[in-house]
Amino acid sequence: MSEHNKTPQTLQEWQAMAEALQIEGRAFINGEYVDALSGETRPTFSPGDGRELAQVASCGPEDAELAVKVARETFESGVWSHMPPMQRKKIMVRFAELIEQNRDEIALLESLDAGKPISDTMNVDVPGSVTTIRWSGEAVDKIYDEMAPTGPNEIGLIERMPLGVVAAIVPWNFPLSTTCWKLGPALATGNSVILKPASNTPLTAIKLAGLAKEAGLPDGVLNVLPGPGSSLGKALSLHMDIDCLTFTGSTDVGKTLTEYSGQSNLKRTFLELGGKSPNIVFADADLDKAAEAAALAVFYNQGETCTAGTRLLVHKSIADEFMQKVKKAAARFKPGHPQDPNTVMGALIDKNQFDTVEHYVAKGKEDGAVLFCGGAPAQPVEGGYYYEPTIFTKVTNDMTIAREEIFGPVLAVIEFDSDEEALQIANDSIYGLAAGVWTKDISRAHRMARDIRAGSVWVNNYFGGDITVPFGGFKQSGNGRDKSLHALDKYSELKSTWIDIS
Ligand code: NAP
Ligand code: MG
């Protein structure tokens, strides 16, 4: 389904569509696209070739103030929070349909703004976001509240109530997906939302706001404020009239947001943070399948994935043979033009991220790891920041490249001797977001899945899951849960009403 006659099929056709795009860069408050109160704008760039895509409203604390007032009044009015569930469902399902109908444009905006391959945004980010909004909407009129097993002369009602005003702050690596993971459950439960996209990638969030209105979402329920984390994000996080802060991003900022919550009104703060996920390959695994997945696990989305399988733990007895297979699989991730449908790895988000990758590659060499392949920039397109898929072998888990999140296409390979050692290495991290386990031994698979301290464990696959299962971290990978009905609980308070009928 597309509003365009024909979905572009080639780089040239996507480029032609990009040329013709009318890009909206204004904020969205109370159902209208508006400039920042200061009138300030900042450019957003295309990481693929460095060109400016649009000037975007740069909102600050004064815009936050206005948006909170609007969101609060809208919430109190009951126009959304008290709308009959079936009607709320209809609007959300319609919102999902409009995203689907605008698939080409949204996928292109996401690819342009974030440097992601167009085939990923078309096949993963946009359809996934449609599913998230639709599924959350469809849940609205199917969730029952509870009545407690009290004595005969009392009634104990246990009801989910919306929190009120939710601020969502999202990153640049999966701008559309993380936005929808927050919007779906927050809207479904009747809250009003203020969304702050990452400064690098505001465009799809801005586009979505207009579609939500078109779907019938009442004005003021969804407000989108682009602007800097350091001023706008901070103002939202410290605001006394925001009830919940839902965040995806770095562990450092997550810690700061927790402090802001304590300094202000103890707003519920749900964090989805970084990771350094182990992907463990035992000698009895299907090595061909595991090797393909090991490359995907770390090079998908240029390595800018919080769940990336950045620590590949390989049993000593198969290490040499297996790593030849991984090297072959890695070659498929040659960086290319993000808008070329054949590209599987696009551009790093910006110069900062590129410098970070270079820094860690230098550190890996310095610490004595062996550069097995890659380790250099690539330049498929002038003006963009690209890096070759890079693998270090002979890594030990105390090396910096095994401990810190790089957020680029860099894999650290660590060998192990026994199940116990694999488990010990896997859990020796401040993070606990995800893990992969490759084995044909069902007991070993269950033991590892049980004992690995991570929010998601993938057995004989990597990145598995869909909207029906929760996603989130253990340890310093955060405390939130996106997706599934469990996400809806994060955006609700439980109210107990005790009625004496004697
Ligand atoms: P980040 O700094 O945590 O940014 C995430 C979001 O938080 C952005 O919208 C950002 O706004 C905002 N923000 C920044 N400082 C803030 C503050 N003091 N108060 C409120 N909001 C604030 O992450 P990043 O800069 O995008 O990437 C840095 C590192 O974070 C990456 O290298 C990676 O290690 C990690 N990361 C993890 C994930 C994940 O999904 N787990 C996603 C992205 C990044 P601005 O865009 O305006 O700064
Ligand atoms: Mg951008």
Coordinates of C-alpha atoms and ligand atoms in Angstrom, one line a residue:
M1 CA 0.0 0.0 0.0
S2 CA 1.4 3.4 -0.9
E3 CA 0.1 6.9 -1.5
H4 CA 2.6 7.1 -4.4
N5 CA 1.8 5.4 -7.6
K6 CA 4.8 3.2 -7.5
T7 CA 7.4 2.4 -4.8
P8 CA 10.9 3.4 -6.0
Q9 CA 13.0 0.4 -7.0
T10 CA 16.4 1.9 -7.6
L11 CA 18.8 4.3 -6.0
Q12 CA 18.0 6.8 -8.7
E13 CA 14.2 6.5 -8.1
W14 CA 14.7 6.9 -4.4
Q15 CA 16.9 10.0 -5.0
A16 CA 14.3 11.5 -7.3
M17 CA 11.6 10.9 -4.6
A18 CA 14.0 12.5 -2.0
E19 CA 14.4 15.6 -4.2
A20 CA 10.7 16.1 -4.4
L21 CA 10.0 15.6 -0.7
Q22 CA 8.4 18.4 1.2
I23 CA 10.1 17.9 4.6
E24 CA 8.2 19.3 7.7
G25 CA 10.6 20.5 10.4
R26 CA 8.3 22.3 12.8
A27 CA 7.3 21.1 16.2
F28 CA 3.7 19.8 16.8
I29 CA 1.8 21.3 19.7
N30 CA -1.9 21.2 20.3
G31 CA -2.7 19.7 16.9
E32 CA -0.7 22.2 14.9
Y33 CA 2.7 22.4 13.3
V34 CA 4.4 25.4 14.9
D35 CA 7.8 27.1 15.1
A36 CA 9.8 27.1 18.3
L37 CA 8.7 30.0 20.5
S38 CA 12.2 31.5 20.1
G39 CA 12.0 31.0 16.3
E40 CA 15.3 29.1 16.4
T41 CA 16.0 26.3 14.0
R42 CA 18.8 23.8 13.6
P43 CA 19.7 21.7 10.6
T44 CA 19.3 17.9 10.4
F45 CA 21.7 16.2 8.1
S46 CA 21.8 13.1 6.0
P47 CA 24.6 10.9 7.3
G48 CA 24.8 9.2 3.9
D49 CA 26.3 12.2 2.2
G50 CA 26.4 14.9 4.8
R51 CA 23.9 17.2 3.1
E52 CA 21.4 19.3 5.1
L53 CA 17.9 17.8 4.8
A54 CA 15.9 20.4 6.6
Q55 CA 15.9 23.2 9.2
V56 CA 14.1 21.9 12.3
A57 CA 12.5 23.8 15.1
S58 CA 14.9 23.9 18.1
C59 CA 12.6 23.9 21.1
G60 CA 13.7 24.9 24.5
P61 CA 12.3 25.0 28.1
E62 CA 9.6 27.6 27.1
D63 CA 8.2 25.2 24.5
A64 CA 8.3 22.4 27.0
E65 CA 6.3 24.6 29.4
L66 CA 3.7 25.2 26.7
A67 CA 3.5 21.6 25.7
V68 CA 3.1 20.4 29.3
K69 CA 0.3 22.8 29.8
V70 CA -1.5 21.7 26.7
A71 CA -0.9 18.0 27.4
R72 CA -2.1 18.4 31.0
E73 CA -5.3 20.3 30.0
T74 CA -6.0 17.7 27.3
F75 CA -5.5 14.9 29.8
E76 CA -7.8 16.5 32.4
S77 CA -10.5 17.2 29.8
G78 CA -10.9 13.5 29.3
V79 CA -11.2 13.9 25.6
W80 CA -8.7 11.0 25.2
S81 CA -8.3 9.5 28.7
H82 CA -12.1 9.0 29.0
M83 CA -12.9 8.2 25.4
P84 CA -14.7 4.9 25.1
P85 CA -12.0 2.2 24.6
M86 CA -13.6 1.0 21.3
Q87 CA -13.3 4.5 19.9
R88 CA -9.8 4.9 21.1
K89 CA -8.9 1.7 19.4
K90 CA -10.4 2.8 16.1
I91 CA -8.3 6.0 16.1
M92 CA -5.1 4.1 16.8
V93 CA -5.7 1.4 14.2
R94 CA -6.4 4.2 11.7
F95 CA -3.1 5.9 12.8
A96 CA -1.4 2.6 12.0
E97 CA -3.1 2.4 8.6
L98 CA -1.9 5.9 7.7
I99 CA 1.7 5.1 8.6
E100 CA 1.3 2.1 6.3
Q101 CA -0.2 4.2 3.5
N102 CA 2.8 6.6 3.8
R103 CA 5.3 3.8 4.0
D104 CA 7.5 4.9 1.1
E105 CA 7.8 8.5 2.4
I106 CA 8.4 7.5 6.0
A107 CA 10.9 4.8 5.1
L108 CA 12.8 7.3 2.9
L109 CA 12.8 10.0 5.6
E110 CA 14.2 7.5 8.1
S111 CA 16.9 6.3 5.7
L112 CA 17.8 9.9 4.8
D113 CA 17.9 11.2 8.4
A114 CA 19.5 8.2 10.1
G115 CA 21.7 6.8 7.4
K116 CA 20.0 3.4 7.5
P117 CA 19.7 1.2 4.5
I118 CA 16.4 1.9 2.7
S119 CA 15.7 -1.9 2.5
D120 CA 15.8 -2.0 6.3
T121 CA 13.5 1.0 6.8
M122 CA 11.1 -0.4 4.2
N123 CA 11.1 -4.0 5.5
V124 CA 11.8 -3.6 9.2
D125 CA 11.3 -0.2 10.8
V126 CA 8.1 0.9 9.0
P127 CA 6.2 -2.4 9.1
G128 CA 7.3 -3.0 12.7
S129 CA 6.0 0.5 13.7
V130 CA 2.7 -0.1 11.9
T131 CA 2.4 -3.4 13.9
T132 CA 3.3 -1.7 17.2
I133 CA 0.7 1.0 16.9
R134 CA -2.0 -1.3 15.5
W135 CA -1.4 -4.0 18.1
S136 CA -1.4 -1.5 21.0
G137 CA -4.6 0.0 19.7
E138 CA -6.3 -3.3 19.2
A139 CA -5.5 -4.2 22.8
V140 CA -7.4 -1.2 24.2
D141 CA -10.9 -2.7 24.2
K142 CA -9.7 -6.2 25.2
I143 CA -8.0 -5.6 28.6
Y144 CA -10.2 -6.1 31.6
D145 CA -9.5 -4.7 35.1
E146 CA -9.9 -6.8 38.2
M147 CA -12.1 -7.4 41.2
A148 CA -10.5 -8.7 44.3
P149 CA -11.6 -11.9 46.1
T150 CA -12.9 -10.0 49.1
G151 CA -15.6 -10.9 51.7
P152 CA -19.3 -10.7 50.8
N153 CA -19.8 -7.3 52.2
E154 CA -17.0 -5.5 50.3
I155 CA -16.1 -4.9 46.7
G156 CA -12.4 -4.4 45.9
L157 CA -11.9 -2.9 42.5
I158 CA -8.4 -2.9 41.0
E159 CA -8.3 -0.6 38.0
R160 CA -5.5 0.6 35.7
M161 CA -5.5 4.4 35.4
P162 CA -3.5 6.4 32.9
L163 CA -0.5 8.2 34.5
G164 CA -1.3 11.6 33.0
V165 CA 1.4 13.4 31.0
V166 CA 4.2 11.1 29.6
A167 CA 7.4 12.5 28.2
A168 CA 9.2 10.2 25.8
I169 CA 12.8 10.8 24.9
V170 CA 14.2 8.7 22.1
P171 CA 17.6 8.1 20.3
W172 CA 18.8 8.3 16.8
N173 CA 19.6 4.6 16.1
F174 CA 16.0 3.4 15.7
P175 CA 14.1 6.7 15.7
L176 CA 10.8 5.5 14.3
S177 CA 10.7 2.1 16.1
T178 CA 11.5 3.5 19.5
T179 CA 9.0 6.3 19.0
C180 CA 6.3 3.8 18.3
W181 CA 7.3 1.5 21.1
K182 CA 6.6 4.5 23.4
L183 CA 3.6 5.9 21.6
G184 CA 1.7 2.6 21.3
P185 CA 1.3 1.7 24.9
A186 CA 1.3 5.3 26.3
L187 CA -1.6 6.3 24.0
A188 CA -3.4 3.1 24.4
T189 CA -3.6 3.6 28.1
G190 CA -5.1 7.1 27.7
N191 CA -2.1 9.3 28.5
S192 CA -1.1 12.5 26.8
V193 CA 2.4 12.4 25.4
I194 CA 5.2 14.8 24.7
L195 CA 7.8 13.2 22.4
K196 CA 11.3 14.5 22.1
P197 CA 13.2 12.9 19.2
A198 CA 17.0 12.8 19.0
S199 CA 18.5 16.0 17.5
N200 CA 20.1 13.9 14.7
T201 CA 16.8 12.2 13.6
P202 CA 13.7 14.3 14.2
L203 CA 12.0 13.9 10.8
T204 CA 9.9 10.7 11.1
A205 CA 8.5 11.7 14.6
I206 CA 7.4 15.0 13.2
K207 CA 5.8 13.3 10.2
L208 CA 3.9 10.9 12.5
A209 CA 2.3 13.7 14.5
G210 CA 0.4 15.0 11.5
L211 CA -0.8 11.4 10.7
A212 CA -2.0 10.9 14.2
K213 CA -4.1 14.0 13.9
E214 CA -5.4 12.9 10.5
A215 CA -6.4 9.6 12.2
G216 CA -8.6 11.5 14.7
L217 CA -6.3 11.7 17.7
P218 CA -7.6 14.8 19.6
D219 CA -5.4 17.9 19.6
G220 CA -3.0 18.0 22.5
V221 CA -2.8 14.3 23.1
L222 CA 0.4 13.9 21.1
N223 CA 2.9 16.8 21.0
V224 CA 6.3 16.5 19.3
L225 CA 9.1 18.8 20.4
P226 CA 12.4 18.6 18.6
G227 CA 15.3 20.2 20.4
P228 CA 18.5 19.6 22.3
G229 CA 18.6 17.0 25.1
S230 CA 20.8 19.3 27.2
S231 CA 18.1 22.0 27.5
L232 CA 14.7 20.7 26.2
G233 CA 15.3 17.2 27.4
K234 CA 16.5 18.4 30.8
A235 CA 13.5 20.7 31.2
L236 CA 11.1 17.9 30.5
S237 CA 12.9 15.5 32.8
L238 CA 12.9 18.1 35.7
H239 CA 9.3 19.2 35.1
M240 CA 7.0 19.0 38.1
D241 CA 3.9 18.3 36.0
I242 CA 5.1 15.4 33.9
D243 CA 4.1 12.0 35.5
C244 CA 6.3 9.6 33.5
L245 CA 9.5 9.8 31.6
T246 CA 10.1 7.0 29.2
F247 CA 13.6 6.9 27.6
T248 CA 15.7 5.0 25.2
G249 CA 19.4 6.0 24.9
S250 CA 22.7 5.8 26.6
T251 CA 23.3 4.5 30.1
D252 CA 25.0 7.8 31.1
V253 CA 22.0 9.9 30.2
G254 CA 19.7 7.3 31.8
K255 CA 21.5 7.8 35.1
T256 CA 21.1 11.5 34.8
L257 CA 17.4 11.2 34.2
T258 CA 17.0 9.1 37.3
E259 CA 18.6 11.9 39.2
Y260 CA 16.3 14.5 37.6
S261 CA 13.3 12.5 38.7
G262 CA 14.6 12.5 42.3
Q263 CA 15.3 16.2 42.1
S264 CA 11.8 17.0 40.9
N265 CA 8.5 15.0 41.4
L266 CA 9.7 11.4 41.4
K267 CA 8.1 10.9 38.0
R268 CA 8.1 7.3 37.0
T269 CA 11.3 6.8 34.9
F270 CA 11.5 3.9 32.5
L271 CA 14.9 3.4 30.9
E272 CA 16.0 1.3 27.9
L273 CA 19.8 1.7 27.8
G274 CA 22.9 0.3 26.3
G275 CA 24.3 -3.2 26.1
K276 CA 27.4 -5.4 25.4
S277 CA 25.6 -8.5 24.5
P278 CA 27.3 -11.9 24.4
N279 CA 26.5 -14.3 21.5
I280 CA 27.7 -17.7 22.6
V281 CA 28.5 -20.4 20.0
F282 CA 29.0 -24.0 21.4
A283 CA 30.9 -26.7 19.4
D284 CA 27.7 -28.6 18.7
A285 CA 25.9 -25.6 17.0
D286 CA 24.8 -25.3 13.4
L287 CA 27.9 -23.4 12.5
D288 CA 26.8 -22.1 9.1
K289 CA 23.6 -20.6 10.6
A290 CA 25.4 -19.3 13.6
A291 CA 28.0 -17.6 11.5
E292 CA 25.5 -15.8 9.4
A293 CA 23.6 -14.7 12.5
A294 CA 26.8 -13.6 14.3
A295 CA 27.6 -11.2 11.5
L296 CA 24.0 -9.9 11.4
A297 CA 24.0 -9.6 15.2
V298 CA 26.8 -7.0 15.2
F299 CA 26.7 -5.4 11.7
Y300 CA 23.0 -4.9 11.4
N301 CA 22.2 -1.1 11.5
Q302 CA 25.9 -0.3 11.2
G303 CA 26.3 -1.8 14.7
E304 CA 24.3 1.1 16.1
T305 CA 21.9 -1.3 17.9
C306 CA 21.6 -1.5 21.6
T307 CA 21.1 -5.3 21.5
A308 CA 24.0 -5.8 19.1
G309 CA 25.9 -9.1 19.7
T310 CA 29.2 -7.3 20.2
R311 CA 30.9 -10.1 22.2
L312 CA 31.1 -13.3 20.2
L313 CA 32.0 -16.1 22.6
V314 CA 33.2 -19.1 20.6
H315 CA 34.2 -22.6 21.9
K316 CA 38.0 -23.0 21.5
S317 CA 37.7 -26.3 19.6
I318 CA 35.8 -24.6 16.7
A319 CA 37.2 -21.1 16.8
D320 CA 39.4 -21.2 13.7
E321 CA 36.8 -22.9 11.4
F322 CA 33.9 -20.8 12.7
M323 CA 35.7 -17.5 12.4
Q324 CA 36.4 -18.2 8.7
K325 CA 32.7 -18.6 8.2
V326 CA 31.9 -15.3 10.1
K327 CA 34.5 -13.4 8.0
K328 CA 32.7 -14.6 4.9
A329 CA 29.3 -13.6 6.3
A330 CA 30.8 -10.2 7.4
A331 CA 31.8 -9.4 3.8
R332 CA 28.1 -9.0 2.9
F333 CA 28.0 -5.9 5.1
K334 CA 30.1 -3.8 2.8
P335 CA 29.0 -0.2 3.4
G336 CA 26.9 1.4 0.7
H337 CA 24.7 4.3 -0.2
P338 CA 21.8 4.2 2.3
Q339 CA 19.2 4.8 -0.4
D340 CA 20.4 2.0 -2.6
P341 CA 18.0 -0.9 -2.2
N342 CA 21.0 -3.4 -2.4
T343 CA 22.8 -1.8 0.6
V344 CA 22.9 -3.9 3.7
M345 CA 25.0 -1.5 5.8
G346 CA 24.6 2.3 5.6
A347 CA 26.4 5.3 7.2
L348 CA 27.3 6.0 10.8
I349 CA 25.1 8.7 12.3
D350 CA 27.8 11.5 12.4
K351 CA 31.4 12.4 12.8
N352 CA 31.2 11.9 16.6
Q353 CA 30.2 8.3 16.2
F354 CA 32.8 7.7 13.4
D355 CA 35.5 9.1 15.7
T356 CA 34.2 6.8 18.5
V357 CA 34.6 3.8 16.3
E358 CA 38.1 4.8 15.2
H359 CA 39.0 5.3 18.9
Y360 CA 37.9 1.8 19.9
V361 CA 39.6 0.2 16.9
A362 CA 42.9 1.9 18.0
K363 CA 42.3 0.8 21.6
G364 CA 41.7 -2.8 20.5
K365 CA 45.0 -2.9 18.7
E366 CA 46.8 -1.2 21.6
D367 CA 45.4 -3.8 24.1
G368 CA 46.7 -6.7 22.1
A369 CA 43.6 -7.9 20.2
V370 CA 44.2 -9.3 16.7
L371 CA 42.6 -7.4 13.9
F372 CA 41.0 -10.2 11.9
C373 CA 39.2 -8.1 9.2
G374 CA 38.2 -4.5 8.5
G375 CA 39.5 -1.8 10.8
A376 CA 39.3 1.1 8.3
P377 CA 36.9 3.7 7.1
A378 CA 35.1 3.1 3.8
Q379 CA 33.9 5.8 1.3
P380 CA 31.1 4.5 -0.9
V381 CA 29.6 8.1 -1.0
E382 CA 31.4 11.4 -0.7
G383 CA 30.5 13.3 2.5
G384 CA 29.2 10.4 4.6
Y385 CA 30.8 8.5 7.5
Y386 CA 31.2 4.9 6.7
Y387 CA 33.2 2.1 8.3
E388 CA 34.2 -1.4 7.3
P389 CA 32.8 -4.4 9.2
T390 CA 35.5 -5.0 11.7
I391 CA 36.4 -8.1 13.7
F392 CA 38.9 -8.5 16.5
T393 CA 39.9 -12.0 17.6
K394 CA 42.0 -13.1 20.7
V395 CA 40.0 -10.6 22.8
T396 CA 39.8 -11.1 26.5
N397 CA 36.8 -9.9 28.5
D398 CA 38.8 -7.3 30.4
M399 CA 39.8 -5.4 27.3
T400 CA 38.0 -2.1 26.7
I401 CA 36.5 -3.3 23.4
A402 CA 34.8 -6.1 25.4
R403 CA 33.5 -3.9 28.1
E404 CA 32.3 -0.6 26.6
E405 CA 29.5 -0.1 24.1
I406 CA 31.1 1.0 20.8
F407 CA 27.9 1.5 18.8
G408 CA 29.6 0.7 15.5
P409 CA 30.5 -2.3 13.3
V410 CA 33.1 -3.8 15.6
L411 CA 33.0 -7.3 16.9
A412 CA 35.1 -8.7 19.8
V413 CA 35.7 -12.5 19.7
I414 CA 36.5 -14.3 22.9
E415 CA 37.3 -18.0 23.1
F416 CA 36.1 -20.2 26.0
D417 CA 36.7 -23.8 27.2
S418 CA 33.6 -24.8 29.2
D419 CA 29.9 -23.9 29.7
E420 CA 30.8 -22.5 33.1
E421 CA 33.4 -20.2 31.6
A422 CA 31.1 -19.1 28.8
L423 CA 28.4 -18.2 31.4
Q424 CA 30.9 -16.4 33.6
I425 CA 32.2 -14.3 30.7
A426 CA 28.6 -13.6 29.4
N427 CA 27.5 -12.3 32.8
D428 CA 30.7 -10.3 33.4
S429 CA 29.3 -7.0 32.2
I430 CA 27.6 -4.0 33.7
Y431 CA 24.9 -4.6 31.0
G432 CA 22.2 -7.2 30.7
L433 CA 20.2 -6.4 27.6
A434 CA 20.4 -9.5 25.4
A435 CA 22.3 -12.7 24.6
G436 CA 22.5 -15.4 21.9
V437 CA 23.1 -19.1 22.6
W438 CA 23.9 -21.6 19.8
T439 CA 23.7 -25.3 20.6
K440 CA 21.8 -28.4 19.7
D441 CA 21.8 -29.6 23.3
I442 CA 18.4 -28.7 24.7
S443 CA 19.4 -28.9 28.4
R444 CA 22.4 -26.7 27.8
A445 CA 20.3 -24.2 26.0
H446 CA 17.8 -24.1 28.9
R447 CA 20.6 -23.8 31.5
M448 CA 22.2 -20.9 29.6
A449 CA 18.9 -19.2 29.1
R450 CA 18.1 -19.5 32.8
D451 CA 21.5 -18.3 34.0
I452 CA 22.3 -15.5 31.7
R453 CA 21.3 -12.2 33.3
A454 CA 19.7 -10.5 30.3
G455 CA 16.3 -9.3 29.3
S456 CA 16.2 -11.2 26.1
V457 CA 17.9 -14.5 25.4
W458 CA 17.9 -15.9 21.8
V459 CA 18.4 -19.6 21.4
N460 CA 19.6 -20.6 17.9
N461 CA 18.7 -17.2 16.5
Y462 CA 19.6 -13.6 17.1
F463 CA 17.2 -10.6 17.3
G464 CA 14.1 -12.9 17.6
G465 CA 10.8 -11.6 18.9
D466 CA 7.9 -9.5 17.9
I467 CA 5.3 -7.2 19.5
T468 CA 3.9 -10.0 21.6
V469 CA 7.0 -10.3 23.8
P470 CA 8.5 -7.7 26.1
F471 CA 11.8 -6.0 25.4
G472 CA 14.1 -4.5 28.0
G473 CA 17.1 -4.8 30.1
F474 CA 18.5 -6.2 33.3
K475 CA 21.3 -4.5 35.3
Q476 CA 22.5 -1.2 33.8
S477 CA 20.7 -1.9 30.5
G478 CA 17.6 -0.3 32.1
N479 CA 14.4 -1.0 33.9
G480 CA 11.7 -0.5 31.3
R481 CA 9.8 -2.9 29.1
D482 CA 8.7 -1.9 25.6
K483 CA 6.3 -4.1 23.6
S484 CA 3.7 -6.6 24.6
L485 CA 0.8 -6.1 27.1
H486 CA 3.4 -5.7 29.8
A487 CA 4.4 -2.3 28.3
L488 CA 0.9 -1.1 28.9
D489 CA 1.4 -1.6 32.7
K490 CA 4.3 0.8 32.6
Y491 CA 2.0 3.6 31.5
S492 CA -0.7 2.9 34.1
E493 CA -1.1 3.2 37.9
L494 CA -3.2 0.7 39.8
K495 CA -6.0 2.1 41.7
S496 CA -7.8 0.2 44.5
T497 CA -11.3 1.2 45.3
W498 CA -12.7 -0.5 48.4
I499 CA -16.5 -0.3 48.7
D500 CA -18.4 -1.3 51.8
I501 CA -21.8 -2.7 50.9
S502 CA -22.9 -4.0 54.3
Ligands
NAP1 P1 21.9 9.9 24.3 O1 22.8 11.0 24.5 O2 21.5 9.1 25.5 O3 20.6 10.5 23.7 C1 19.3 9.9 23.7 C2 18.2 10.9 23.8 O4 18.4 11.6 25.1 C3 18.3 12.0 22.7 O5 17.0 12.4 22.4 C4 19.1 13.1 23.4 O6 18.9 14.4 22.9 C5 18.5 13.0 24.8 N1 19.3 13.6 25.9 C6 20.7 13.8 25.9 N2 21.0 14.4 27.1 C7 19.9 14.6 27.8 C8 19.7 15.2 29.1 N3 20.6 15.6 29.9 N4 18.4 15.2 29.5 C9 17.4 14.7 28.7 N5 17.6 14.2 27.5 C10 18.8 14.1 27.0 O7 22.4 8.9 23.3 P2 23.1 9.4 21.9 O8 23.8 10.7 22.0 O9 22.0 9.3 20.9 O10 24.2 8.3 21.7 C11 25.3 8.2 22.6 C12 25.5 6.7 23.0 O11 24.3 6.2 23.6 C13 25.7 5.8 21.9 O12 27.1 5.9 21.5 C14 25.3 4.5 22.5 O13 26.3 4.0 23.2 C15 24.1 4.9 23.3 N6 22.8 4.6 22.7 C16 22.1 3.5 23.1 C17 20.9 3.3 22.5 C18 20.0 2.2 22.9 O14 19.0 1.9 22.3 N7 20.3 1.5 24.0 C19 20.4 4.2 21.6 C20 21.2 5.3 21.2 C21 22.4 5.5 21.8 P3 19.9 14.9 21.8 O15 19.7 14.1 20.6 O16 19.5 16.3 21.5 O17 21.3 14.8 22.4
MG2 MG 19.8 13.5 10.6

